XYZ file of C-alpha atoms in Angstrom:
681
model
C 7.780 -0.405 12.599
C 10.107 -0.546 9.367
C 8.751 1.287 6.584
C 10.185 -0.009 3.567
C 8.003 1.533 0.961
C 8.730 1.096 -2.746
C 9.974 4.223 -4.534
C 7.921 3.726 -7.601
C 4.246 2.269 -7.970
C 4.388 -1.117 -9.295
C 3.270 -4.523 -8.701
C 6.592 -5.467 -7.146
C 6.917 -7.133 -3.778
C 6.376 -4.498 -1.136
C 9.177 -3.216 0.657
C 7.039 -2.139 3.553
C 4.799 -2.343 5.720
C 6.873 -3.924 8.418
C 6.110 -3.113 11.963
C 8.181 -3.455 15.160
C 5.737 -3.787 18.101
C 6.378 -3.748 21.649
C 3.657 -5.811 23.500
C 3.318 -6.771 27.257
C 3.433 -10.517 26.725
C 3.586 -11.692 29.924
C 0.538 -12.406 31.710
C -1.430 -11.091 28.864
C -4.823 -12.199 27.800
C -4.981 -10.642 24.703
C -5.066 -13.971 22.476
C -7.865 -15.175 20.399
C -9.139 -15.705 16.805
C -12.351 -16.437 15.258
C -13.254 -19.823 13.718
C -12.597 -19.994 10.515
C -15.273 -20.260 7.717
C -15.787 -23.279 5.339
C -14.501 -21.497 2.850
C -11.121 -21.025 4.019
C -8.600 -23.554 5.267
C -5.790 -23.194 7.539
C -2.589 -25.120 8.317
C -1.578 -24.255 11.515
C 1.441 -26.316 12.220
C 2.788 -25.920 15.590
C 6.265 -27.022 16.697
C 5.822 -30.302 18.645
C 8.127 -29.289 21.090
C 5.975 -26.777 22.949
C 3.042 -28.382 25.261
C 1.342 -25.070 26.311
C 0.224 -23.376 23.055
C -3.399 -22.278 23.353
C -5.793 -25.185 21.297
C -8.846 -23.936 19.345
C -10.696 -26.414 21.825
C -9.841 -25.380 24.890
C -11.985 -23.002 27.460
C -9.422 -20.340 27.490
C -8.955 -20.175 23.513
C -12.920 -19.860 23.291
C -13.429 -17.118 25.845
C -10.382 -15.108 24.188
C -12.034 -15.650 20.927
C -15.270 -13.913 22.022
C -13.323 -11.318 24.072
C -11.398 -10.040 20.799
C -14.218 -10.183 18.540
C -16.371 -8.084 20.634
C -13.418 -5.540 21.070
C -12.400 -5.646 17.222
C -16.371 -5.064 16.281
C -16.639 -2.356 18.750
C -13.316 -0.981 17.512
C -14.628 -0.996 14.061
C -17.923 0.353 14.476
C -16.543 3.224 16.375
C -14.553 4.439 13.218
C -16.681 2.780 10.065
C -18.213 6.580 9.387
C -14.365 7.807 8.761
C -14.279 9.281 5.017
C -12.285 6.808 2.308
C -12.524 8.957 -0.564
C -14.560 5.993 -2.418
C -17.602 8.756 -2.687
C -17.184 10.125 -6.545
C -18.953 13.693 -7.305
C -20.709 13.828 -10.698
C -21.808 16.630 -12.341
C -25.463 15.895 -11.186
C -24.962 12.841 -8.813
C -22.961 11.545 -5.792
C -21.545 8.192 -6.298
C -20.944 5.540 -3.570
C -20.156 1.975 -2.879
C -22.243 -0.744 -1.030
C -21.627 -4.268 -0.556
C -23.658 -5.114 -3.572
C -22.443 -2.921 -5.826
C -22.307 0.926 -6.791
C -24.960 3.458 -6.216
C -25.791 7.197 -7.044
C -28.175 9.856 -5.308
C -29.413 12.919 -7.440
C -27.872 16.294 -6.042
C -30.883 17.987 -7.776
C -33.385 16.127 -5.459
C -32.500 14.670 -2.341
C -35.593 12.987 -1.565
C -34.919 10.548 -4.190
C -33.993 7.383 -3.204
C -30.530 5.790 -4.399
C -30.573 4.230 -7.393
C -28.117 1.184 -8.275
C -25.830 1.590 -11.175
C -23.719 -1.410 -10.979
C -25.080 -4.636 -9.247
C -22.298 -7.046 -8.290
C -24.402 -10.192 -8.468
C -25.257 -9.347 -11.980
C -21.685 -8.840 -12.995
C -20.879 -12.220 -11.323
C -23.545 -13.878 -13.551
C -22.608 -12.282 -16.707
C -20.218 -14.154 -19.131
C -21.612 -17.660 -19.310
C -20.605 -18.509 -16.039
C -21.749 -21.679 -13.965
C -24.015 -21.463 -11.217
C -21.123 -22.234 -8.928
C -18.834 -19.382 -10.572
C -21.814 -17.078 -9.981
C -21.967 -17.487 -6.386
C -18.616 -15.880 -5.668
C -20.743 -12.505 -6.162
C -20.441 -11.483 -2.585
C -16.453 -12.052 -2.844
C -16.460 -8.940 -5.389
C -15.147 -5.651 -4.196
C -15.151 -2.423 -5.929
C -11.695 -0.731 -6.417
C -11.642 2.480 -8.410
C -14.686 4.406 -10.213
C -14.219 7.168 -12.964
C -16.690 9.298 -14.392
C -16.367 10.666 -18.018
C -16.422 14.499 -18.541
C -20.277 15.059 -19.014
C -21.304 11.990 -16.695
C -22.289 9.993 -20.054
C -20.609 6.962 -18.918
C -18.934 5.558 -15.910
C -15.934 2.868 -15.525
C -15.066 0.868 -12.289
C -12.522 -1.897 -11.528
C -13.778 -4.759 -9.459
C -11.853 -7.313 -7.455
C -12.327 -11.041 -6.981
C -11.128 -12.516 -3.939
C -10.004 -15.482 -6.102
C -8.258 -13.229 -8.724
C -5.013 -10.996 -8.707
C -6.442 -9.488 -12.277
C -9.185 -6.498 -12.136
C -11.967 -6.629 -14.086
C -13.344 -3.242 -15.560
C -16.995 -2.368 -15.973
C -18.209 0.131 -18.461
C -21.648 1.328 -17.773
C -23.757 3.833 -20.216
C -25.442 6.087 -17.462
C -28.762 7.122 -18.156
C -31.925 9.050 -16.279
C -34.632 6.845 -14.413
C -37.227 8.912 -15.413
C -37.111 8.202 -19.290
C -39.613 5.037 -19.663
C -39.155 2.149 -21.482
C -35.426 2.309 -21.480
C -33.244 0.613 -18.508
C -31.198 3.875 -16.714
C -28.232 1.970 -16.534
C -26.651 -0.586 -18.871
C -23.326 -2.423 -19.018
C -21.942 -2.020 -22.450
C -18.831 -3.604 -21.695
C -16.637 -6.203 -19.274
C -12.907 -5.554 -19.754
C -10.711 -8.453 -18.426
C -7.203 -7.854 -16.474
C -7.621 -3.809 -16.346
C -5.082 -2.065 -13.978
C -5.438 1.571 -14.377
C -8.144 3.578 -16.708
C -8.794 7.182 -17.362
C -11.734 8.832 -19.690
C -10.075 11.154 -22.282
C -14.038 12.372 -23.397
C -17.289 11.213 -22.637
C -16.318 8.410 -25.553
C -13.020 7.630 -25.364
C -11.653 5.342 -22.343
C -7.785 4.807 -22.102
C -6.478 1.695 -20.203
C -3.691 -0.787 -19.473
C -3.944 -4.300 -18.552
C -2.248 -6.608 -16.193
C -0.942 -9.966 -17.142
C 1.218 -11.748 -15.002
C 2.110 -8.833 -12.400
C 3.300 -7.132 -15.789
C 1.637 -3.714 -17.061
C 3.009 -3.078 -20.502
C -0.096 -2.520 -22.541
C -2.136 0.935 -23.065
C -5.369 0.795 -25.131
C -7.896 3.085 -26.372
C -11.652 2.264 -26.136
C -13.570 4.001 -28.105
C -17.314 3.947 -27.730
C -19.670 4.815 -30.896
C -23.235 6.374 -30.750
C -24.443 3.106 -32.336
C -23.616 1.263 -29.579
C -20.597 -0.369 -31.288
C -17.479 -0.159 -29.516
C -13.672 -0.496 -30.767
C -10.225 -0.981 -28.724
C -7.120 -0.144 -30.777
C -3.532 -0.808 -29.128
C -1.636 2.614 -28.145
C 1.452 1.375 -26.588
C 3.254 -1.570 -25.742
C 6.257 -1.408 -23.685
C 9.022 -4.247 -24.537
C 11.272 -3.893 -21.137
C 10.633 -6.663 -18.810
C 11.372 -4.749 -15.814
C 9.039 -1.468 -16.434
C 5.738 -1.353 -15.414
C 2.954 1.031 -17.573
C 0.219 2.624 -16.272
C -2.197 5.635 -17.417
C -3.119 8.675 -15.409
C -5.148 12.170 -15.800
C -3.886 15.431 -14.818
C -5.540 17.028 -12.163
C -6.930 19.863 -15.013
C -8.015 17.020 -16.768
C -6.381 18.227 -19.883
C -3.745 15.845 -20.452
C -3.451 12.193 -20.154
C 0.052 10.415 -19.005
C 1.420 7.342 -19.735
C 3.735 6.783 -17.568
C 6.360 3.899 -17.593
C 8.642 3.308 -14.541
C 11.086 0.965 -13.556
C 12.696 0.858 -10.046
C 15.805 3.388 -11.442
C 14.363 5.211 -14.347
C 11.031 6.890 -15.733
C 9.867 7.612 -19.407
C 6.434 9.685 -19.497
C 4.335 9.833 -22.322
C 1.518 12.780 -23.033
C -1.586 12.845 -24.909
C -4.001 15.822 -25.107
C -7.173 14.829 -24.470
C -8.976 17.084 -27.071
C -6.601 15.125 -29.373
C -7.094 11.551 -28.177
C -6.559 9.850 -31.305
C -2.884 11.852 -31.728
C 0.463 10.004 -30.929
C 1.602 9.896 -27.703
C 4.055 12.429 -27.129
C 7.738 11.470 -24.792
C 8.501 13.953 -22.610
C 11.956 12.944 -21.709
C 13.512 9.508 -23.228
C 14.538 6.888 -20.364
C 17.797 7.445 -18.770
C 19.378 5.248 -16.335
C 18.782 6.810 -12.675
C 16.522 9.629 -13.830
C 12.761 9.300 -12.237
C 9.952 11.817 -13.018
C 6.295 12.608 -12.507
C 4.519 14.785 -14.520
C 1.596 17.429 -13.818
C 0.137 20.186 -15.895
C -0.650 23.576 -15.668
C -1.837 26.270 -18.209
C 0.241 24.898 -21.253
C 3.259 23.808 -18.493
C 4.721 20.842 -17.594
C 5.532 21.060 -13.665
C 7.979 18.073 -13.355
C 8.895 16.412 -10.153
C 12.606 14.705 -10.943
C 15.720 13.412 -8.863
C 18.059 15.849 -10.297
C 18.427 17.672 -7.108
C 21.510 17.666 -4.571
C 22.106 13.803 -4.070
C 19.583 13.042 -6.607
C 17.035 13.974 -4.770
C 13.271 15.147 -6.025
C 13.266 18.875 -6.798
C 10.528 20.651 -9.331
C 10.937 21.838 -12.602
C 8.752 23.085 -15.504
C 8.957 23.263 -19.458
C 6.685 24.256 -22.022
C 4.112 21.474 -23.508
C 5.773 22.249 -26.914
C 9.380 21.965 -25.800
C 8.948 18.880 -23.126
C 12.517 17.401 -23.318
C 14.902 17.883 -20.297
C 17.128 20.506 -22.291
C 13.891 22.860 -21.495
C 13.569 22.089 -18.345
C 14.001 25.381 -15.337
C 14.045 25.053 -11.961
C 10.843 25.853 -9.642
C 11.647 24.473 -6.294
C 14.374 22.924 -4.751
C 14.362 21.593 -1.159
C 16.334 22.364 1.644
C 18.973 19.741 2.711
C 17.880 16.892 4.387
C 14.052 17.403 3.552
C 12.657 14.924 1.126
C 9.394 15.719 -1.320
C 7.120 12.666 -0.884
C 4.400 13.995 -3.474
C 3.323 16.610 -5.546
C 0.091 17.815 -6.789
C -1.044 21.166 -8.620
C -3.978 22.556 -6.986
C -5.501 25.852 -8.922
C -2.867 28.218 -9.322
C -0.494 26.675 -6.731
C 2.110 23.700 -6.523
C 1.516 21.677 -3.365
C 4.499 19.534 -2.090
C 4.012 16.599 0.747
C 7.663 16.951 2.627
C 9.276 14.775 5.200
C 11.576 17.410 7.409
C 14.859 16.183 8.972
C 12.935 15.609 12.168
C 10.728 13.008 10.623
C 7.543 15.541 10.242
C 5.195 15.688 7.588
C 4.720 19.672 5.948
C 2.628 20.958 2.885
C 4.773 23.133 0.851
C 2.713 25.887 -1.063
C 3.967 27.636 -3.987
C 1.918 30.241 -6.228
C 2.686 29.504 -10.362
C 1.670 32.585 -11.163
C 4.169 34.111 -8.575
C 7.044 32.243 -7.697
C 7.782 34.528 -4.795
C 4.778 33.707 -3.079
C 5.724 30.261 -0.609
C 4.923 29.296 2.219
C 4.883 26.361 4.803
C 1.894 24.302 6.669
C 2.855 22.737 9.520
C 0.821 19.440 9.754
C -0.306 17.593 13.156
C 2.979 16.358 14.703
C 1.599 12.704 15.133
C 0.784 12.741 11.295
C 2.291 9.870 9.507
C 0.449 9.781 6.245
C -1.393 11.752 3.973
C -3.829 10.499 1.259
C -4.931 13.364 -1.276
C -8.297 12.853 -2.707
C -8.609 12.736 -6.775
C -11.346 15.525 -7.518
C -14.201 14.804 -8.904
C -16.198 16.320 -11.763
C -17.990 18.935 -9.339
C -15.366 19.341 -6.773
C -13.648 22.457 -6.172
C -10.555 22.298 -8.512
C -8.773 24.791 -6.326
C -8.944 23.093 -3.173
C -6.964 20.018 -2.071
C -9.201 17.397 0.201
C -6.820 14.979 2.199
C -6.958 12.664 4.639
C -4.042 12.795 7.741
C -3.586 9.600 9.887
C -1.070 7.433 11.891
C -0.934 4.002 13.079
C -2.710 4.936 15.794
C -4.863 7.849 14.638
C -7.835 7.122 12.581
C -7.777 9.373 9.303
C -8.775 13.029 9.954
C -10.122 14.745 7.033
C -8.694 17.855 5.989
C -9.057 20.674 3.212
C -6.650 23.269 2.016
C -7.568 26.604 0.124
C -3.913 27.430 -1.200
C -5.321 30.762 -2.582
C -6.949 32.066 0.997
C -4.141 30.091 2.789
C -6.950 28.347 4.840
C -6.295 24.763 6.319
C -9.691 23.622 7.742
C -10.322 20.319 9.569
C -12.858 17.861 10.967
C -11.000 17.157 14.132
C -13.334 18.593 16.056
C -15.389 15.264 16.088
C -15.325 13.595 19.361
C -13.665 10.312 18.179
C -10.918 12.078 16.490
C -10.433 14.437 19.715
C -10.003 10.868 22.029
C -7.691 9.429 19.660
C -5.100 12.634 19.542
C -5.410 13.097 23.074
C -4.927 9.068 24.271
C -1.355 8.518 22.231
C 1.896 10.259 22.644
C 4.144 10.387 19.701
C 7.887 10.402 19.923
C 10.679 10.349 17.396
C 14.179 9.069 18.192
C 17.190 8.144 16.201
C 19.360 5.178 16.921
C 23.038 4.809 15.801
C 23.488 1.934 13.489
C 27.150 -0.007 13.075
C 28.224 2.546 10.883
C 27.394 5.834 12.658
C 24.770 6.205 10.653
C 21.387 7.349 12.694
C 18.239 5.867 11.958
C 15.054 7.519 12.714
C 12.450 5.799 14.929
C 9.070 6.763 15.581
C 7.463 5.723 18.603
C 3.513 5.795 19.546
C 2.741 5.206 23.182
C -0.178 5.819 25.473
C 2.167 6.878 28.666
C 5.141 8.829 28.988
C 8.540 7.364 27.855
C 9.665 6.730 31.311
C 6.668 5.121 32.393
C 6.666 2.546 29.444
C 7.756 -0.591 31.678
C 4.142 -0.693 32.567
C 2.427 -0.105 29.135
C 3.084 -0.452 25.751
C 4.498 0.984 22.868
C 4.668 0.732 18.505
C 7.800 1.705 17.224
C 8.202 2.067 13.460
C 11.949 1.703 12.606
C 12.658 3.353 9.437
C 15.867 1.188 8.322
C 17.732 2.157 5.262
C 16.141 1.045 2.055
C 12.683 2.876 2.940
C 11.920 5.923 1.228
C 11.499 7.980 4.560
C 14.603 10.076 4.395
C 14.258 10.207 0.524
C 15.619 8.505 -2.647
C 19.052 8.419 -1.082
C 17.911 6.526 1.845
C 16.296 3.983 -0.282
C 19.549 3.649 -2.576
C 21.703 2.975 0.634
C 19.789 -0.021 1.217
C 19.967 -1.582 -2.242
C 21.861 -4.471 -3.554
C 25.159 -4.407 -2.055
C 23.909 -2.145 0.795
C 21.188 -4.825 1.744
C 23.130 -5.914 5.150
C 22.522 -2.213 6.358
C 19.037 -3.086 6.920
C 19.495 -5.749 9.448
C 22.422 -3.406 10.985
C 19.728 -0.824 11.262
C 17.013 -2.955 13.206
C 19.448 -4.531 15.364
C 20.164 -0.884 16.394
C 17.362 0.439 16.578
C 15.921 -2.732 18.887
C 19.208 -1.911 21.355
C 18.243 1.853 21.554
C 14.342 0.851 22.216
C 15.779 -1.597 25.194
C 18.395 0.642 26.249
C 15.787 3.478 26.815
C 13.749 1.208 28.752
C 10.780 1.294 26.065
C 10.988 -2.809 25.891
C 13.181 -5.726 26.717
C 13.680 -8.684 24.658
C 11.338 -10.581 26.769
C 8.267 -8.573 25.688
C 9.233 -7.165 22.466
C 7.342 -8.540 19.260
C 8.178 -7.829 15.561
C 5.766 -7.796 12.677
C 7.057 -7.870 9.027
C 5.124 -8.244 5.940
C 6.333 -8.932 2.385
C 9.837 -7.748 1.697
C 9.797 -6.375 5.236
C 10.194 -9.630 6.820
C 13.896 -9.972 4.926
C 15.572 -7.845 7.570
C 13.433 -9.123 10.299
C 14.111 -13.237 9.599
C 17.705 -12.120 8.908
C 18.118 -10.847 12.734
C 16.298 -13.753 13.686
C 19.069 -15.647 12.477
C 21.672 -13.672 13.381
C 20.589 -12.328 17.049
C 17.346 -14.464 18.061
C 17.563 -13.290 21.766
C 16.590 -9.815 20.618
C 12.917 -10.755 20.613
C 10.394 -12.756 21.899
C 8.151 -13.207 19.371
C 7.688 -12.474 15.488
C 4.671 -12.431 12.848
C 5.304 -12.321 9.226
C 2.603 -11.759 6.806
C 3.244 -13.072 2.940
C 6.899 -13.048 3.897
C 9.735 -12.874 1.030
C 12.183 -15.355 2.734
C 13.754 -17.426 0.036
C 15.797 -13.856 -1.710
C 18.397 -15.986 -3.199
C 16.339 -18.948 -4.680
C 13.763 -16.443 -6.197
C 16.387 -14.315 -7.517
C 17.899 -17.357 -9.128
C 14.471 -18.117 -11.457
C 14.508 -15.644 -13.965
C 11.091 -17.058 -14.846
C 8.777 -16.107 -12.124
C 7.131 -12.522 -12.124
C 9.089 -10.041 -10.398
C 12.226 -11.477 -10.660
C 13.898 -9.632 -13.516
C 12.418 -6.133 -11.576
C 13.491 -6.815 -8.438
C 17.160 -7.845 -9.299
C 17.710 -3.471 -9.601
C 16.583 -4.149 -5.726
C 18.424 -7.306 -4.552
C 20.813 -8.047 -6.912
C 21.500 -10.710 -9.894
C 23.246 -13.654 -8.391
C 23.406 -15.564 -11.357
C 25.094 -12.783 -13.503
C 27.048 -11.407 -10.694
C 29.094 -13.315 -8.437
C 29.485 -10.467 -5.760
C 25.838 -10.386 -5.637
C 25.534 -13.942 -4.636
C 27.813 -13.691 -1.815
C 25.806 -10.701 -0.411
C 21.924 -12.258 -1.104
C 23.544 -15.563 0.382
C 25.107 -13.652 3.599
C 21.550 -12.598 4.918
C 19.061 -14.392 2.956
C 16.779 -15.767 5.462
C 16.039 -19.305 4.180
C 19.779 -20.105 3.738
C 20.933 -19.023 7.355
C 18.905 -20.950 9.687
C 20.996 -22.649 12.346
C 20.175 -24.780 15.419
C 19.636 -22.172 17.855
C 16.429 -20.715 20.272
C 14.387 -18.717 17.715
C 11.802 -16.709 18.803
C 8.001 -17.904 18.430
C 6.534 -17.054 14.922
C 3.242 -17.030 13.323
C 4.055 -17.438 9.250
C 0.786 -16.074 7.324
C 0.824 -17.156 3.802
C -1.368 -17.083 0.612
C -1.848 -20.418 -1.604
C -1.938 -18.163 -4.679
C 0.069 -15.213 -3.681
C 2.100 -14.472 -6.916
C 4.364 -12.014 -5.498
C 6.050 -14.088 -3.070
C 6.230 -17.892 -3.676
C 4.658 -20.427 -1.107
C 7.370 -22.584 -1.886
C 9.937 -20.521 0.046
C 7.369 -20.004 3.198
C 6.889 -23.804 3.575
C 10.314 -24.448 3.378
C 11.289 -21.898 6.212
C 9.106 -23.343 8.255
C 10.298 -26.914 7.796
C 13.825 -25.837 8.117
C 13.150 -23.449 11.430
C 11.327 -26.277 13.085
C 13.896 -28.728 12.423
C 16.789 -26.297 13.238
C 14.906 -25.772 16.424
C 14.555 -29.747 17.277
C 18.152 -29.984 16.736
C 18.893 -27.301 19.224
C 16.903 -28.873 21.874
C 18.359 -32.438 21.118
C 21.919 -31.035 21.447
C 21.716 -29.209 24.354
C 18.945 -30.976 26.461
C 19.326 -28.290 29.373
C 17.711 -26.073 27.385
C 14.560 -28.050 28.000
C 14.181 -25.542 31.481
C 13.424 -22.797 28.747
C 10.000 -23.072 26.714
C 10.657 -24.114 23.006
C 9.111 -21.707 20.948
C 6.129 -22.115 18.470
C 6.547 -21.998 14.988
C 2.745 -21.595 13.251
C 2.075 -22.018 9.721
C -0.963 -20.405 8.780
C -1.833 -20.353 5.119
C -5.214 -18.978 3.673
C -6.509 -19.513 0.174
C -6.716 -17.327 -2.524
C -4.422 -14.576 -4.544
C -4.279 -11.515 -2.331
C -0.836 -10.321 -0.935
C -1.559 -8.211 1.850
C -4.475 -9.760 3.038
C -8.343 -10.450 2.801
C -10.281 -7.489 2.031
C -13.323 -8.666 3.768
C -14.076 -7.436 7.302
C -14.881 -10.580 8.705
C -12.207 -12.232 7.213
C -9.701 -9.564 8.243
C -11.182 -10.158 11.929
C -10.336 -13.858 11.636
C -6.944 -13.198 10.435
C -6.125 -10.308 13.081
C -7.236 -12.859 15.606
C -4.873 -15.420 14.861
C -1.848 -12.686 15.226
C -3.029 -12.064 18.536
C -3.351 -15.346 20.173
C 0.289 -15.939 19.063
C 1.570 -12.866 20.232
C -0.330 -12.896 23.809
C -0.058 -16.806 24.358
């Protein structure tokens, strides 16, 4: 799997996730998809050169459809109880999400039935909507919940499948034992809210998202008489900077984080002085990235001032926050990349990636800097998701989930003061998953001698993989797996290195017998499609099939258009073909759309979304048209190539604005089945 994650959180095209999968394609029966509902449309254009594709009306297709629906649903029900941290603990209640809204249970009286706090049907019927618009209610999903400090108010963001922007509902929480008064009342509905945090019970800070750009910070004040007032707090003027608000773990400081791909500026507001002007910690400086936490009057700063501009940890007093006052707390060992930072109680916790590609937890006492130790996590762990503590959660304990592409999330809790790491890995589901799959880490030598890490998941020993399957993640340059420098080595002028790295990974896996070109399938998402599609142009016989979801395929055409939502921001990643001739030549050398030639391409499934604001549909449609034209030209020029079956080019266009696919379970099943039938057929 090619993982090209963005260094900063933003609305930009995702540089991952991209997966390199190896399947037993010959003779496989794993091919099906659910029928599309009447609310969705699918344009499945298959190259007319192929006559053996599976049609939706065939007996084989109907059998496979039922088979995979049964298998996928069984897998879902097996793992559906895994925690996802959508549960929020308040002072007196526990809040959780169901299909039709937000509910809560009274911790003081567990006998009482759950009560509904937010009804999604009522939300959809608000605002003078028509009946047809109100019928969208079942497509609303709850994204995030925030409780005010004393559980007086709740704010939650909701997403519709037809809109990119989120709606935030602000609810006054009551008690159901008070007669004549509605227990919960929606005070406000705020449109296009991206991030939001409570400073006090009556003051909410939030940012808005307009055209994929978040640049405005507002403060909402709820008065005791039921009135409200919204005031502007900050407005970002740089078009490539993305703004969001966050609350420190100790809930004492609110940060306004203004990040671009290459620089940061963070402002601070003391929640006890929520009407004060934001304090700039360190003014923006090119190539300076930093993130801030708070502990007992000190700022704990994760900043890329370490060797090779990697992250290290520094501290400074809140009273003197600028860079001149920063003092080093922790610098990682060479080739160890810090991935995340948290302050839990009196301890600093760092998630790090070792040179061997394994995740670790580095623990340091902030009250005694000599007290440090490293906690080794399970060798299969590839991702960690930490829980934002609720009002009643233990502030001195870190709860998190560990997972991998073949291991379901396993809940862990760490008490750094006691040095205890507890897990729920004794659950039978988790044990079966850990025993069933093997994790192997390899390195492939790229064209310039750089060693590129590859993580392989498989169910049988490597030497027996000729008879099984493997899922390989190729961590090519441009991703963040080996730190910030690894990402920089795959930007702008160095973008072609990613294609070279991917080809080296394939060669290494083939030479080890993990797979072969006739059985290899690559799958990529968003901007991760660029190196995959570029390799298809350069060396199409390296793989049998390719699946691309919301693929970014017209790099040159998109970077030429500054009026598109993400172009100005993305030029820091891809280059500026308008203002820099060298950048133009480099982009033109690998851009998938502009390098299509008549040859035998692998079969492809291209899934796009008609309203996707990040990846213009026009580029995907052009790519599909040009690829099919090139294949036709190839077979016309070389009639003898007819003995080799022609590839299928399937264009699957879905409605909606989602960039990473539908959130609805049934719709996800549909999309997954389209993928499986094309890989296996």
